[in-house]
CSV table of C-alpha atoms in Angstrom, one decimal:
chain,number,residue,atom,x,y,z
Q,1,UNK,CA,-15.0,-47.6,4.2
Q,2,UNK,CA,-14.5,-46.2,7.7
Q,3,UNK,CA,-10.8,-46.4,7.3
Q,4,UNK,CA,-10.9,-44.9,3.8
Q,5,UNK,CA,-13.1,-42.1,5.1
Q,6,UNK,CA,-10.7,-41.3,7.8
Q,7,UNK,CA,-7.8,-41.1,5.5
Q,8,UNK,CA,-9.2,-38.9,2.8
Q,9,UNK,CA,-6.9,-36.0,2.2
Q,10,UNK,CA,-8.2,-32.7,3.6
Q,11,UNK,CA,-9.7,-30.4,0.9
Q,12,UNK,CA,-7.6,-27.3,0.5
Q,13,UNK,CA,-9.2,-24.2,2.0
Q,14,UNK,CA,-9.6,-21.1,0.0
Q,15,UNK,CA,-7.6,-18.2,1.3
Q,16,UNK,CA,-9.8,-15.6,3.0
Q,17,UNK,CA,-9.5,-12.1,1.6
Q,18,UNK,CA,-7.9,-9.8,4.2
Q,19,UNK,CA,-10.6,-7.6,5.8
Q,20,UNK,CA,-10.3,-3.9,5.0
Q,21,UNK,CA,-11.6,-0.7,6.5
Q,22,UNK,CA,-13.7,1.1,4.0
Q,23,UNK,CA,-12.8,4.9,4.1
Q,24,UNK,CA,-14.8,7.6,2.3
Q,25,UNK,CA,-12.8,10.6,1.2
Q,26,UNK,CA,-14.5,14.0,0.6
Q,27,UNK,CA,-12.4,15.8,-1.9
Q,28,UNK,CA,-13.1,19.2,-3.6
Q,29,UNK,CA,-12.8,18.0,-7.2
Q,30,UNK,CA,-14.7,21.1,-8.4
Q,31,UNK,CA,-15.0,24.7,-7.3
Q,32,UNK,CA,-12.6,27.0,-5.4
Q,33,UNK,CA,-10.5,24.4,-3.8
Q,34,UNK,CA,-10.1,22.0,-6.7
Q,35,UNK,CA,-6.3,22.3,-6.9
Q,36,UNK,CA,-6.1,21.1,-3.3
Q,37,UNK,CA,-8.5,18.3,-4.3
Q,38,UNK,CA,-6.0,16.9,-6.7
Q,39,UNK,CA,-3.4,16.6,-4.0
Q,40,UNK,CA,-5.9,15.1,-1.5
Q,41,UNK,CA,-6.9,12.4,-3.9
Q,42,UNK,CA,-3.4,11.6,-4.8
Q,43,UNK,CA,-2.4,11.4,-1.2
Q,44,UNK,CA,-5.4,9.2,-0.3
Q,45,UNK,CA,-4.5,6.7,-3.0
Q,46,UNK,CA,-0.9,6.6,-1.8
Q,47,UNK,CA,-2.1,6.0,1.8
Q,48,UNK,CA,-4.3,3.1,0.7
Q,49,UNK,CA,-1.3,1.6,-1.2
Q,50,UNK,CA,1.0,2.0,1.9
Q,51,UNK,CA,-1.6,0.8,4.4
Q,52,UNK,CA,-2.7,-2.3,2.5
Q,53,UNK,CA,-5.9,-2.7,4.5
Q,54,UNK,CA,-7.9,0.3,3.2
Q,55,UNK,CA,-10.6,0.4,0.6
Q,56,UNK,CA,-11.3,4.0,-0.7
Q,57,UNK,CA,-14.6,5.5,-1.9
Q,58,UNK,CA,-14.3,9.1,-3.2
Q,59,UNK,CA,-17.0,11.8,-3.4
Q,60,UNK,CA,-16.7,15.3,-4.7
Q,61,UNK,CA,-17.6,17.8,-1.9
Q,62,UNK,CA,-17.2,20.9,-4.1
Q,63,UNK,CA,-16.7,24.2,-2.3
Q,64,UNK,CA,-20.0,24.6,-0.4
Q,65,UNK,CA,-21.5,23.0,2.8
Q,66,UNK,CA,-24.5,21.8,0.7
Q,67,UNK,CA,-22.3,19.9,-1.7
Q,68,UNK,CA,-20.3,18.5,1.2
Q,69,UNK,CA,-23.4,17.2,3.0
Q,70,UNK,CA,-24.7,15.5,-0.2
Q,71,UNK,CA,-21.3,13.9,-0.8
Q,72,UNK,CA,-21.2,12.6,2.8
Q,73,UNK,CA,-24.7,11.1,2.4
Q,74,UNK,CA,-23.5,9.3,-0.8
Q,75,UNK,CA,-20.5,7.9,1.2
Q,76,UNK,CA,-22.9,6.7,3.9
Q,77,UNK,CA,-25.0,4.9,1.3
Q,78,UNK,CA,-21.8,3.1,0.3
Q,79,UNK,CA,-21.5,1.8,3.8
Q,80,UNK,CA,-18.2,3.3,4.6
Q,81,UNK,CA,-16.7,2.7,8.1
Q,82,UNK,CA,-15.1,6.2,8.4
Q,83,UNK,CA,-14.8,9.4,6.4
Q,84,UNK,CA,-11.8,11.8,5.9
Q,85,UNK,CA,-11.6,15.2,4.3
Q,86,UNK,CA,-13.7,18.1,3.0
Q,87,UNK,CA,-11.8,21.4,2.8
Q,88,UNK,CA,-13.4,24.5,4.3
Q,89,UNK,CA,-14.6,25.1,7.9
Q,90,UNK,CA,-18.3,25.5,6.9
Q,91,UNK,CA,-18.1,22.2,5.0
Q,92,UNK,CA,-16.5,20.4,7.9
Q,93,UNK,CA,-19.1,21.7,10.4
Q,94,UNK,CA,-21.9,20.4,8.3
Q,95,UNK,CA,-20.2,17.0,7.8
Q,96,UNK,CA,-19.4,16.8,11.5
Q,97,UNK,CA,-23.1,17.1,12.3
Q,98,UNK,CA,-24.0,14.5,9.7
Q,99,UNK,CA,-21.3,12.1,11.1
Q,100,UNK,CA,-22.9,12.3,14.5
Q,101,UNK,CA,-26.4,11.7,13.2
Q,102,UNK,CA,-25.2,8.7,11.1
Q,103,UNK,CA,-22.8,7.4,13.7
Q,104,UNK,CA,-19.9,7.4,11.3
Q,105,UNK,CA,-16.3,8.4,12.4
Q,106,UNK,CA,-15.1,11.5,10.6
Q,107,UNK,CA,-11.5,12.8,10.6
Q,108,UNK,CA,-11.2,16.5,9.7
Q,109,UNK,CA,-8.0,16.7,7.7
Q,110,UNK,CA,-8.0,20.4,6.6
Q,111,UNK,CA,-10.5,22.7,8.3
Q,112,UNK,CA,-9.4,24.6,11.5
Q,113,UNK,CA,-12.5,26.1,13.1
Q,114,UNK,CA,-12.9,25.9,16.8
Q,115,UNK,CA,-16.5,24.8,16.3
Q,116,UNK,CA,-15.2,21.3,15.6
Q,117,UNK,CA,-13.8,20.9,19.1
Q,118,UNK,CA,-17.0,22.5,20.5
Q,119,UNK,CA,-19.1,19.9,18.8
Q,120,UNK,CA,-17.1,17.2,20.6
Q,121,UNK,CA,-17.5,18.8,24.0
Q,122,UNK,CA,-21.2,18.9,23.3
Q,123,UNK,CA,-21.3,15.1,22.8
Q,124,UNK,CA,-20.4,14.4,19.2
Q,125,UNK,CA,-17.8,11.6,19.8
Q,126,UNK,CA,-17.6,10.7,16.1
Q,127,UNK,CA,-15.5,13.7,15.1
Q,128,UNK,CA,-11.7,13.9,15.3
Q,129,UNK,CA,-9.3,16.5,13.8
Q,130,UNK,CA,-5.9,15.6,12.5
Q,131,UNK,CA,-5.4,19.1,11.0
Q,132,UNK,CA,-4.2,22.1,13.0
Q,133,UNK,CA,-6.9,24.1,14.8
Q,134,UNK,CA,-6.9,27.8,14.2
Q,135,UNK,CA,-4.9,28.5,17.3
Q,136,UNK,CA,-2.0,26.4,16.0
Q,137,UNK,CA,-1.8,28.3,12.7
Q,138,UNK,CA,-1.3,31.4,14.9
Q,139,UNK,CA,1.3,29.6,17.0
Q,140,UNK,CA,3.4,28.8,14.0
Q,141,UNK,CA,3.2,32.3,12.5
Q,142,UNK,CA,4.2,33.8,15.9
Q,143,UNK,CA,7.1,31.3,16.0
Q,144,UNK,CA,8.3,32.6,12.7
Q,145,UNK,CA,8.1,36.2,13.9
Q,146,UNK,CA,10.1,35.3,17.0
Q,147,UNK,CA,12.7,33.6,14.9
Q,148,UNK,CA,13.0,36.3,12.3
Q,149,UNK,CA,12.7,39.3,14.6
Q,150,UNK,CA,11.3,41.8,12.0
Q,151,UNK,CA,11.2,45.5,12.6
Q,152,UNK,CA,7.5,45.4,11.9
Q,153,UNK,CA,5.0,42.9,10.5
Q,154,UNK,CA,2.0,43.3,8.3
Q,155,UNK,CA,-1.0,40.9,8.2
Q,156,UNK,CA,-2.5,40.3,4.7
Q,157,UNK,CA,-5.6,38.1,4.7
Q,158,UNK,CA,-8.0,36.7,2.2
Q,159,UNK,CA,-11.5,37.9,2.6
Q,160,UNK,CA,-13.3,34.5,1.9
Q,161,UNK,CA,-11.2,33.1,4.8
Q,162,UNK,CA,-11.6,36.1,7.1
Q,163,UNK,CA,-12.9,34.1,10.1
Q,164,UNK,CA,-9.9,31.7,9.9
Q,165,UNK,CA,-7.5,34.6,9.3
Q,166,UNK,CA,-8.8,36.6,12.3
Q,167,UNK,CA,-8.6,33.6,14.6
Q,168,UNK,CA,-5.1,33.0,13.5
Q,169,UNK,CA,-4.2,36.7,14.0
Q,170,UNK,CA,-5.7,36.7,17.5
Q,171,UNK,CA,-3.2,34.1,18.6
Q,172,UNK,CA,-0.3,36.0,16.9
Q,173,UNK,CA,-1.3,39.1,18.8
Q,174,UNK,CA,-1.4,37.2,22.0
Q,175,UNK,CA,2.0,35.5,21.6
Q,176,UNK,CA,4.0,38.2,19.6
Q,177,UNK,CA,2.1,41.5,19.3
Q,178,UNK,CA,-0.1,43.4,16.9
Q,179,UNK,CA,0.7,44.1,13.2
Q,180,UNK,CA,1.6,47.4,11.8
Q,181,UNK,CA,-1.4,47.0,9.5
Q,182,UNK,CA,-4.2,44.3,9.0
Q,183,UNK,CA,-5.7,44.2,5.5
Q,184,UNK,CA,-7.7,41.7,3.4
Q,185,UNK,CA,-8.0,41.3,-0.4
Q,186,UNK,CA,-11.2,40.1,-2.0
Q,187,UNK,CA,-11.7,37.1,-4.2
Q,188,UNK,CA,-11.0,37.8,-7.9
Q,189,UNK,CA,-14.5,36.8,-8.7
Q,190,UNK,CA,-15.7,39.8,-6.6
Q,191,UNK,CA,-13.0,42.3,-7.4
Q,192,UNK,CA,-10.4,41.1,-9.9
Q,193,UNK,CA,-7.7,43.7,-9.1
Q,194,UNK,CA,-8.1,43.9,-5.4
Q,195,UNK,CA,-5.0,41.8,-4.6
Q,196,UNK,CA,-3.0,44.1,-6.8
Q,197,UNK,CA,-4.2,47.1,-4.9
Q,198,UNK,CA,-3.3,45.5,-1.5
Q,199,UNK,CA,0.1,44.3,-2.8
Q,200,UNK,CA,1.0,47.8,-3.9
Q,201,UNK,CA,-0.3,49.3,-0.6
Q,202,UNK,CA,1.9,47.0,1.5
Q,203,UNK,CA,4.9,47.3,-0.9
Q,204,UNK,CA,4.9,51.1,-0.4
Q,205,UNK,CA,5.0,50.7,3.4
Q,206,UNK,CA,7.1,47.6,4.2
Q,207,UNK,CA,10.9,47.9,4.8
Q,208,UNK,CA,13.8,45.6,4.2
Q,209,UNK,CA,13.5,44.1,7.7
Q,210,UNK,CA,9.7,43.7,7.8
Q,211,UNK,CA,7.7,40.5,7.5
Q,212,UNK,CA,4.3,40.1,5.7
Q,213,UNK,CA,2.1,37.3,7.1
Q,214,UNK,CA,0.0,36.1,4.2
Q,215,UNK,CA,-3.2,34.2,5.2
Q,216,UNK,CA,-4.2,32.9,1.8
Q,217,UNK,CA,-3.3,29.3,0.9
Q,218,UNK,CA,-4.9,29.5,-2.6
Q,219,UNK,CA,-3.7,30.4,-6.0
Q,220,UNK,CA,-4.3,34.1,-5.6
Q,221,UNK,CA,-1.4,34.2,-3.2
Q,222,UNK,CA,1.0,33.5,-6.1
Q,223,UNK,CA,-0.4,36.5,-7.9
Q,224,UNK,CA,-0.1,38.6,-4.8
Q,225,UNK,CA,3.5,37.7,-4.3
Q,226,UNK,CA,4.4,38.5,-7.9
Q,227,UNK,CA,2.6,41.8,-7.7
Q,228,UNK,CA,4.2,42.6,-4.3
Q,229,UNK,CA,7.7,42.1,-5.6
Q,230,UNK,CA,7.0,43.8,-8.9
Q,231,UNK,CA,6.1,46.9,-6.9
Q,232,UNK,CA,9.4,46.8,-5.0
Q,233,UNK,CA,8.1,45.0,-2.0
Q,234,UNK,CA,10.9,44.1,0.4
Q,235,UNK,CA,11.3,41.9,3.4
Q,236,UNK,CA,10.0,38.3,3.8
Q,237,UNK,CA,6.6,37.0,2.9
Q,238,UNK,CA,5.4,34.3,5.3
Q,239,UNK,CA,2.7,32.1,3.7
Q,240,UNK,CA,0.3,29.8,5.5
Q,241,UNK,CA,1.3,27.3,2.8
Q,242,UNK,CA,-0.8,25.8,0.1
Q,243,UNK,CA,0.2,27.3,-3.3
Q,244,UNK,CA,3.2,29.0,-1.9
Q,245,UNK,CA,4.6,25.9,-0.2
Q,246,UNK,CA,5.5,23.9,-3.3
Q,247,UNK,CA,9.2,24.0,-4.1
Q,248,UNK,CA,8.5,23.7,-7.9
Q,249,UNK,CA,6.2,26.7,-7.7
Q,250,UNK,CA,8.7,28.8,-5.7
Q,251,UNK,CA,11.5,27.9,-8.1
Q,252,UNK,CA,9.3,28.9,-11.1
Q,253,UNK,CA,8.5,32.2,-9.4
Q,254,UNK,CA,12.1,32.7,-8.3
Q,255,UNK,CA,10.4,33.6,-5.0
Q,256,UNK,CA,13.5,34.2,-2.8
Q,257,UNK,CA,12.8,35.1,0.8
Q,258,UNK,CA,9.5,33.4,1.0
Q,259,UNK,CA,8.8,31.5,4.2
Q,260,UNK,CA,5.9,29.0,4.6
Q,261,UNK,CA,4.5,26.5,7.0
Q,262,UNK,CA,4.1,22.8,6.2
Q,263,UNK,CA,3.0,19.7,8.2
Q,264,UNK,CA,6.3,18.2,7.1
Q,265,UNK,CA,9.0,18.8,4.5
Q,266,UNK,CA,11.1,16.4,2.5
Q,267,UNK,CA,14.1,17.7,4.4
Q,268,UNK,CA,12.7,16.4,7.7
Q,269,UNK,CA,12.6,12.9,9.0
Q,270,UNK,CA,9.7,12.9,11.6
Q,271,UNK,CA,9.0,9.2,11.3
Q,272,UNK,CA,9.9,6.4,8.9
Q,273,UNK,CA,6.9,7.4,6.8
Q,274,UNK,CA,8.1,10.9,6.0
Q,275,UNK,CA,10.7,10.1,3.4
Q,276,UNK,CA,8.5,7.2,2.0
Q,277,UNK,CA,5.6,9.6,1.6
Q,278,UNK,CA,7.6,12.3,-0.3
Q,279,UNK,CA,9.6,9.9,-2.4
Q,280,UNK,CA,6.7,7.7,-3.4
Q,281,UNK,CA,4.3,10.6,-4.1
Q,282,UNK,CA,6.9,12.2,-6.5
Q,283,UNK,CA,7.5,8.8,-8.2
Q,284,UNK,CA,3.8,8.0,-8.5
Q,285,UNK,CA,2.4,11.4,-9.5
Q,286,UNK,CA,5.5,13.3,-10.9
Q,287,UNK,CA,5.3,16.3,-8.6
Q,288,UNK,CA,6.3,17.6,-5.2
Q,289,UNK,CA,4.3,16.3,-2.3
Q,290,UNK,CA,4.5,19.3,0.0
Q,291,UNK,CA,0.8,20.1,0.1
Q,292,UNK,CA,-0.7,20.6,3.6
Q,293,UNK,CA,-4.2,19.3,2.6
Q,294,UNK,CA,-2.7,16.3,0.8
Q,295,UNK,CA,-0.3,15.3,3.5
Q,296,UNK,CA,-2.9,15.5,6.3
Q,297,UNK,CA,-5.3,13.4,4.2
Q,298,UNK,CA,-2.6,10.8,3.8
Q,299,UNK,CA,-1.9,10.8,7.6
Q,300,UNK,CA,-5.7,10.6,8.4
Q,301,UNK,CA,-6.0,7.5,6.3
Q,302,UNK,CA,-2.9,6.0,7.9
Q,303,UNK,CA,-4.3,6.7,11.3
Q,304,UNK,CA,-7.6,4.9,10.5
Q,305,UNK,CA,-5.6,2.0,9.1
Q,306,UNK,CA,-3.7,1.6,12.4
Q,307,UNK,CA,-6.7,2.2,14.5
Q,308,UNK,CA,-8.5,-0.6,12.6
Q,309,UNK,CA,-5.6,-3.0,13.1
Q,310,UNK,CA,-5.5,-2.2,16.8
Q,311,UNK,CA,-9.2,-2.4,17.7
Q,312,UNK,CA,-11.3,-3.3,14.7
Q,313,UNK,CA,-14.2,-1.3,13.2
Q,314,UNK,CA,-16.4,-1.6,16.2
Q,315,UNK,CA,-13.9,0.2,18.5
Q,316,UNK,CA,-12.6,2.9,16.2
Q,317,UNK,CA,-13.6,5.8,18.6
Q,318,UNK,CA,-12.2,4.1,21.7
Q,319,UNK,CA,-8.9,3.3,19.9
Q,320,UNK,CA,-8.5,6.8,18.4
Q,321,UNK,CA,-9.2,8.3,21.9
Q,322,UNK,CA,-6.6,6.3,23.7
Q,323,UNK,CA,-3.9,5.3,21.1
Q,324,UNK,CA,-0.9,6.8,19.3
Q,325,UNK,CA,-0.6,6.7,15.5
Q,326,UNK,CA,2.2,7.2,13.1
Q,327,UNK,CA,2.0,9.6,10.1
Q,328,UNK,CA,4.4,11.3,7.8
Q,329,UNK,CA,4.1,14.5,10.0
Q,330,UNK,CA,4.8,12.7,13.3
Q,331,UNK,CA,3.1,10.7,16.0
Q,332,UNK,CA,-0.5,11.6,16.5
Q,333,UNK,CA,-2.5,11.5,19.8
Q,334,UNK,CA,-5.8,13.2,20.4
Q,335,UNK,CA,-6.9,15.2,23.4
Q,336,UNK,CA,-10.3,15.1,25.2
Q,337,UNK,CA,-11.7,17.4,22.4
Q,338,UNK,CA,-10.5,14.9,19.7
Q,339,UNK,CA,-7.9,17.5,18.5
Q,340,UNK,CA,-4.5,16.1,17.3
Q,341,UNK,CA,-1.9,17.3,19.8
Q,342,UNK,CA,0.0,19.7,17.4
Q,343,UNK,CA,2.8,21.4,19.3
Q,344,UNK,CA,3.7,18.3,21.3
Q,345,UNK,CA,7.2,16.9,21.2
Q,346,UNK,CA,6.2,14.2,18.7
Q,347,UNK,CA,4.0,16.4,16.4
Q,348,UNK,CA,5.1,19.8,15.4
Q,349,UNK,CA,4.4,21.9,12.3
Q,350,UNK,CA,7.4,22.8,10.1
Q,351,UNK,CA,8.5,26.2,8.8
Q,352,UNK,CA,10.6,26.4,5.7
Q,353,UNK,CA,12.2,29.3,3.8
Q,354,UNK,CA,12.9,29.4,0.1
Q,355,UNK,CA,16.2,31.2,-0.3
Q,356,UNK,CA,19.0,30.9,-2.8
Q,357,UNK,CA,16.9,28.6,-5.0
Q,358,UNK,CA,16.2,25.9,-2.4
Q,359,UNK,CA,14.2,25.2,0.7
Q,360,UNK,CA,15.8,25.5,4.1
Q,361,UNK,CA,14.1,24.3,7.3
Q,362,UNK,CA,14.0,27.0,10.1
Q,363,UNK,CA,11.6,25.3,12.5
Q,364,UNK,CA,11.4,23.1,14.6
Q,365,UNK,CA,15.0,23.4,15.8
Q,366,UNK,CA,15.7,19.7,15.8
Q,367,UNK,CA,15.2,19.6,12.0
Q,368,UNK,CA,16.6,23.1,11.2
Q,369,UNK,CA,19.0,23.4,8.3
Q,370,UNK,CA,19.3,27.2,8.5
Q,371,UNK,CA,18.4,30.3,10.5
Q,372,UNK,CA,16.0,32.8,8.9
Q,373,UNK,CA,17.8,34.5,6.0
Q,374,UNK,CA,16.9,38.1,5.1
Q,375,UNK,CA,17.3,39.8,1.7
Q,376,UNK,CA,20.7,41.5,1.3
């Protein structure tokens, strides 16, 4: 019996399921930012597919701080290991506080307010930002002005985003100079025709070699552009992206001489994830992937996946603070304020121009396919 017992074949062991990091994603499925929410959700699903070690839990954060906090609390109840997303700065500030209170790592993937960095300096180590801060939005716009060398430039902002717009403009003023005119149009829910009035006002003043910096990433910017051109508006519109950064939208509008910023473009090859992201997104969802909020949501989840692989769940903060991480937009590192180092050699925003029916890259120079082209 002893011999028989020693020679019994070992029982096959059941394969252990691979451990995953559970990531909560705050997406604006309802409200003002719902169009961005679609791209964010799509990008998150693609990131989980590419990463292989991520489990997602979604929550609708709507368009208010109150809804964002409620959605975050739901994610905490689902025992997530980290959270990504929300859209506006007021939402991100509330979620950042809740993340610190609940000791859950939170990656801000869209909002730009400097308050986020301030919270980190005050001791909230749970918050990181993969998105640009407000300063970098201004840096990119100033870069475009330096490249295009307009006779004058005008700044057209969106009243609901006035704090963001003015922070961005302050940096443009510092790096390039002040605009000929600074004006804001109201939300259509407040004043339906205000964007038309502003478009006409600027169209009557701007010349052929003038640039208009447009600080509205939402759908109203499309209507503004159409109205501006319909009123004879000349020069180049430079958009902060969003609705006016989608090639399909620009083609439909025939929106020649429209420049825009993006975290990355299909025409760039910042890492081996860049082409994969754009190609797989289009194949999976049937539309262009050039959406700032979507791409930064994708990169945030990929960063968490890599941090989890490197240091596990218990050391997410330490790993994020000291490591480097690959995304579709480049290589991410975080500074002492937990802000991604946008503007470094390995992580730069991209500026494209839609001209002659296609997108040309004008910045950064290592990916440029064209210089800025002005209307003839």
